[in-house]
Tab-separated table of C-alpha atoms in Angstrom:
chain	number	residue	atom	x	y	z
A	16	MET	CA	133.738	91.115	103.382
A	17	PHE	CA	137.470	90.693	102.957
A	18	ASN	CA	139.293	93.256	100.818
A	19	ASP	CA	136.029	94.200	99.086
A	20	VAL	CA	135.072	90.591	98.263
A	21	VAL	CA	132.131	88.838	99.921
A	22	VAL	CA	133.259	85.640	101.667
A	23	TYR	CA	130.501	83.051	102.048
A	24	HIS	CA	130.325	80.427	104.796
A	25	GLU	CA	128.254	77.258	104.610
A	26	SER	CA	128.925	76.193	108.191
A	27	ASP	CA	130.128	77.462	111.537
A	28	LEU	CA	133.478	75.751	110.922
A	29	GLU	CA	133.899	77.530	107.571
A	30	ARG	CA	133.132	80.840	109.284
A	31	ARG	CA	135.818	80.178	111.899
A	32	VAL	CA	138.361	79.089	109.280
A	33	SER	CA	137.589	82.170	107.201
A	34	LYS	CA	138.157	84.513	110.155
A	35	VAL	CA	141.437	82.805	111.098
A	36	LEU	CA	142.612	83.205	107.488
A	37	GLN	CA	141.489	86.837	107.343
A	38	LEU	CA	143.645	87.632	110.367
A	39	ARG	CA	146.793	86.834	108.404
A	40	LYS	CA	148.602	89.879	107.065
A	41	ASP	CA	150.034	88.140	103.981
A	42	ILE	CA	146.722	87.349	102.263
A	43	LYS	CA	145.325	89.699	99.635
A	44	ALA	CA	142.217	87.752	98.554
A	45	ILE	CA	139.920	84.953	99.704
A	46	TYR	CA	137.332	83.441	97.361
A	47	SER	CA	134.512	81.142	98.485
A	48	GLN	CA	133.504	77.834	96.893
A	49	TYR	CA	136.373	77.979	94.424
A	50	PRO	CA	138.026	76.327	92.560
A	51	VAL	CA	136.432	73.100	91.382
A	52	LEU	CA	139.335	70.639	91.210
A	53	LEU	CA	139.248	67.280	89.448
A	54	TYR	CA	140.569	63.949	90.716
A	55	ARG	CA	140.265	60.239	89.976
A	56	ASP	CA	138.503	58.060	92.521
A	57	ALA	CA	139.662	54.552	93.488
A	58	ASP	CA	138.001	53.161	90.345
A	59	GLY	CA	139.707	55.675	88.076
A	60	VAL	CA	136.526	57.680	87.487
A	61	MET	CA	137.053	61.465	87.194
A	62	ARG	CA	135.282	63.327	90.007
A	63	GLU	CA	135.180	66.938	91.128
A	64	HIS	CA	135.730	68.599	94.482
A	65	VAL	CA	134.540	72.137	95.187
A	66	CYS	CA	137.105	73.752	97.475
A	67	ASP	CA	135.716	75.798	100.337
A	68	PHE	CA	138.146	78.666	99.859
A	69	CYS	CA	140.866	79.825	97.522
A	70	VAL	CA	143.487	82.038	99.171
A	71	VAL	CA	145.740	84.369	97.191
A	72	PHE	CA	148.843	85.486	99.085
A	73	ASP	CA	150.733	88.755	98.600
A	74	ASN	CA	153.411	86.881	96.631
A	75	ASP	CA	150.633	85.601	94.271
A	76	GLU	CA	150.879	82.043	95.561
A	77	THR	CA	147.397	80.509	95.406
A	78	VAL	CA	146.274	77.809	97.837
A	79	ALA	CA	142.965	75.939	97.809
A	80	ILE	CA	141.494	75.249	101.251
A	81	ALA	CA	139.292	72.292	102.105
A	82	VAL	CA	137.380	72.672	105.374
A	83	LYS	CA	136.289	69.515	107.190
A	84	HIS	CA	136.077	68.241	110.752
A	85	ALA	CA	139.193	66.497	112.037
A	86	ARG	CA	137.434	63.147	112.209
A	87	LYS	CA	137.455	63.177	108.371
A	88	SER	CA	141.191	63.898	108.122
A	89	ASP	CA	142.175	60.454	106.786
A	90	VAL	CA	139.554	60.518	104.026
A	91	MET	CA	140.490	64.098	103.158
A	92	ALA	CA	144.215	63.289	103.076
A	93	ASP	CA	143.482	60.665	100.418
A	94	LEU	CA	141.304	63.107	98.454
A	95	LEU	CA	143.916	65.879	98.564
A	96	LYS	CA	146.567	63.425	97.403
A	97	ARG	CA	144.378	62.484	94.418
A	98	ILE	CA	143.788	66.159	93.574
A	99	LYS	CA	147.545	66.821	93.659
A	100	ALA	CA	148.164	63.762	91.435
A	101	GLU	CA	145.975	65.348	88.748
A	102	GLY	CA	148.140	68.484	88.810
A	103	PHE	CA	145.518	70.733	90.410
A	104	LEU	CA	143.291	70.437	87.354
A	105	ARG	CA	140.487	73.001	87.569
A	106	LYS	CA	137.127	72.489	85.898
A	107	ASN	CA	136.035	75.793	84.371
A	108	ARG	CA	132.449	76.976	83.991
A	109	ASN	CA	132.474	76.338	80.241
A	110	GLY	CA	133.538	72.719	80.764
A	111	SER	CA	137.177	73.226	79.804
A	112	THR	CA	139.993	72.485	82.252
A	113	THR	CA	143.031	74.399	83.480
A	114	PRO	CA	146.054	72.509	84.851
A	115	GLY	CA	148.039	74.009	87.723
A	116	ALA	CA	145.107	76.178	88.828
A	117	VAL	CA	146.562	76.505	92.338
A	118	HIS	CA	149.994	75.995	93.854
A	119	ASP	CA	148.814	73.763	96.683
A	120	ILE	CA	145.816	72.562	98.672
A	121	HIS	CA	145.446	72.313	102.455
A	122	LEU	CA	142.939	70.904	104.880
A	123	MET	CA	141.808	73.107	107.769
A	124	THR	CA	139.839	71.658	110.674
A	125	GLU	CA	138.549	72.731	114.058
A	126	ARG	CA	142.091	72.125	115.325
A	127	GLU	CA	143.320	75.249	113.517
A	128	ALA	CA	140.043	77.138	113.746
A	129	THR	CA	139.123	76.689	117.400
A	130	TYR	CA	136.501	78.893	118.973
A	131	GLY	CA	139.323	80.622	120.837
A	132	ALA	CA	141.262	81.301	117.621
A	133	TYR	CA	138.082	82.653	116.036
A	134	GLU	CA	137.331	84.968	118.973
A	135	ASN	CA	140.939	86.166	119.076
A	136	ALA	CA	140.856	86.903	115.337
A	137	GLU	CA	137.608	88.869	115.734
A	138	ARG	CA	139.044	90.933	118.602
A	139	ILE	CA	142.376	91.593	116.889
A	140	MET	CA	140.703	92.637	113.635
A	141	ARG	CA	138.489	95.048	115.599
A	142	ALA	CA	141.607	96.346	117.394
A	143	ARG	CA	143.190	97.105	114.008
A	144	ARG	CA	140.247	99.376	113.207
A	145	MET	CA	140.428	101.087	116.627
A	146	ARG	CA	144.196	101.603	116.779
A	147	ILE	CA	145.473	104.650	118.632
A	148	ASP	CA	149.186	105.066	117.932
A	149	ALA	CA	149.959	106.938	121.161
A	150	GLU	CA	148.386	104.165	123.287
A	151	TYR	CA	150.164	101.497	121.252
A	152	ASP	CA	153.482	103.270	121.879
A	153	ARG	CA	152.808	103.505	125.632
A	154	ALA	CA	151.890	99.815	125.799
A	155	TYR	CA	155.001	98.949	123.789
A	156	GLU	CA	157.189	100.823	126.271
A	157	ASP	CA	155.472	99.143	129.220
A	158	VAL	CA	155.909	95.590	127.911
A	159	GLN	CA	159.639	96.137	127.472
A	160	LYS	CA	159.903	96.239	131.280
A	161	PHE	CA	158.635	92.658	131.591
A	162	HIS	CA	160.943	89.642	131.600
A	163	GLY	CA	159.815	86.044	131.501
A	164	ARG	CA	156.158	85.089	131.674
A	165	PHE	CA	153.446	87.483	132.829
A	166	ARG	CA	149.668	87.761	132.646
A	167	PHE	CA	147.793	89.946	130.192
A	168	GLY	CA	146.039	91.623	133.146
A	169	GLU	CA	149.344	92.903	134.532
A	170	LEU	CA	149.549	95.271	131.559
A	171	LEU	CA	146.271	96.891	132.624
A	172	ARG	CA	147.562	98.065	136.010
A	173	GLY	CA	147.820	101.828	136.358
A	174	CYS	CA	146.680	102.625	132.823
A	175	GLU	CA	144.310	105.546	132.208
A	176	ASP	CA	141.860	103.744	129.920
A	177	ARG	CA	141.624	99.940	130.118
A	178	ALA	CA	139.675	99.603	126.858
A	179	LYS	CA	142.318	101.509	124.895
A	180	ARG	CA	145.079	99.552	126.638
A	181	ARG	CA	143.409	96.205	125.791
A	182	THR	CA	143.233	97.291	122.156
A	183	ALA	CA	146.913	98.217	122.213
A	184	ILE	CA	147.902	94.881	123.814
A	185	LEU	CA	145.935	92.963	121.185
A	186	LEU	CA	147.804	94.908	118.502
A	187	LEU	CA	151.119	94.053	120.175
A	188	ILE	CA	150.064	90.394	119.997
A	189	ASP	CA	149.049	90.899	116.362
A	190	ASP	CA	152.486	92.382	115.612
A	191	ARG	CA	154.139	89.512	117.524
A	192	VAL	CA	155.848	91.938	119.906
A	193	VAL	CA	154.096	89.980	122.651
A	194	LEU	CA	153.499	86.234	122.342
A	195	THR	CA	150.694	84.230	123.918
A	196	GLU	CA	151.567	80.972	125.618
A	197	THR	CA	148.638	79.062	124.083
A	198	PRO	CA	146.254	79.624	121.156
A	199	ALA	CA	143.286	79.674	123.575
A	200	ARG	CA	140.976	82.664	123.919
A	201	ILE	CA	142.917	85.695	125.119
A	202	ASP	CA	141.737	87.110	128.448
A	203	ASP	CA	143.229	88.814	131.509
A	204	LEU	CA	144.723	85.511	132.717
A	205	THR	CA	146.479	84.662	129.428
A	206	MET	CA	150.195	84.135	129.924
A	207	LEU	CA	152.390	86.314	127.720
A	208	THR	CA	156.077	86.794	126.961
A	209	VAL	CA	157.874	89.622	125.193
A	210	ARG	CA	159.548	88.587	121.963
A	211	ARG	CA	163.167	89.688	122.131
C-alpha cells in the first residue's frame, strides 16, 4: 500500500524500485501497470508498452516508469525515445487515445534500486512510523558536534536506548541532516557527514 493505493510488483526488481520511489517525500501517488503508451516500431507499426509504474508528484507532474535490468538499457532507451516521439499517447480501455498522458518517462534499473537502497528505504520508512521527537532532537544535537567524516556507530555511544537512537539517526538521514557517503546498506560502519 502507498497512500491507500495497492502497488503491485511483478518481479523482485519492481518491488525494489517501488520501495525506492515510496521513500521519496514528493510523491503523492504510485499506480501499477499504468499507463499503456503507444509507439511506432522500426517498421512504423503502432505498438503498445505497459509501463510498470505511473508516479504522480506533489506538483501534479506525472512520470511513467519502465523497470528493466540494466543490460536492456540500450533497447529501452530506443523504446522510450519512440514513446516520447508519439507525444506520450495513452491507449485507453475503450480503445480511444489520449495525447500527453504523462509529462515524461524514465527507466529504472537495479543501479537505482540496489538491494542496499531497498533495505535502507524499508528501514527509513519504518523509522518514520516509530519516530520519537525527543530522541530525534537529542540525536540532532549530538550530530552537530561532529565535523568531517564519522561512522554511524559513533552516534550510538553513550545513548540510553540504541534502538531508539538508530531510529532517530535514520530519520536524520531521511531529512538529509546527515548524509551517507555511499548508497550502500546503512550499518554501524557507514561513513556519515553532517550537512551544514
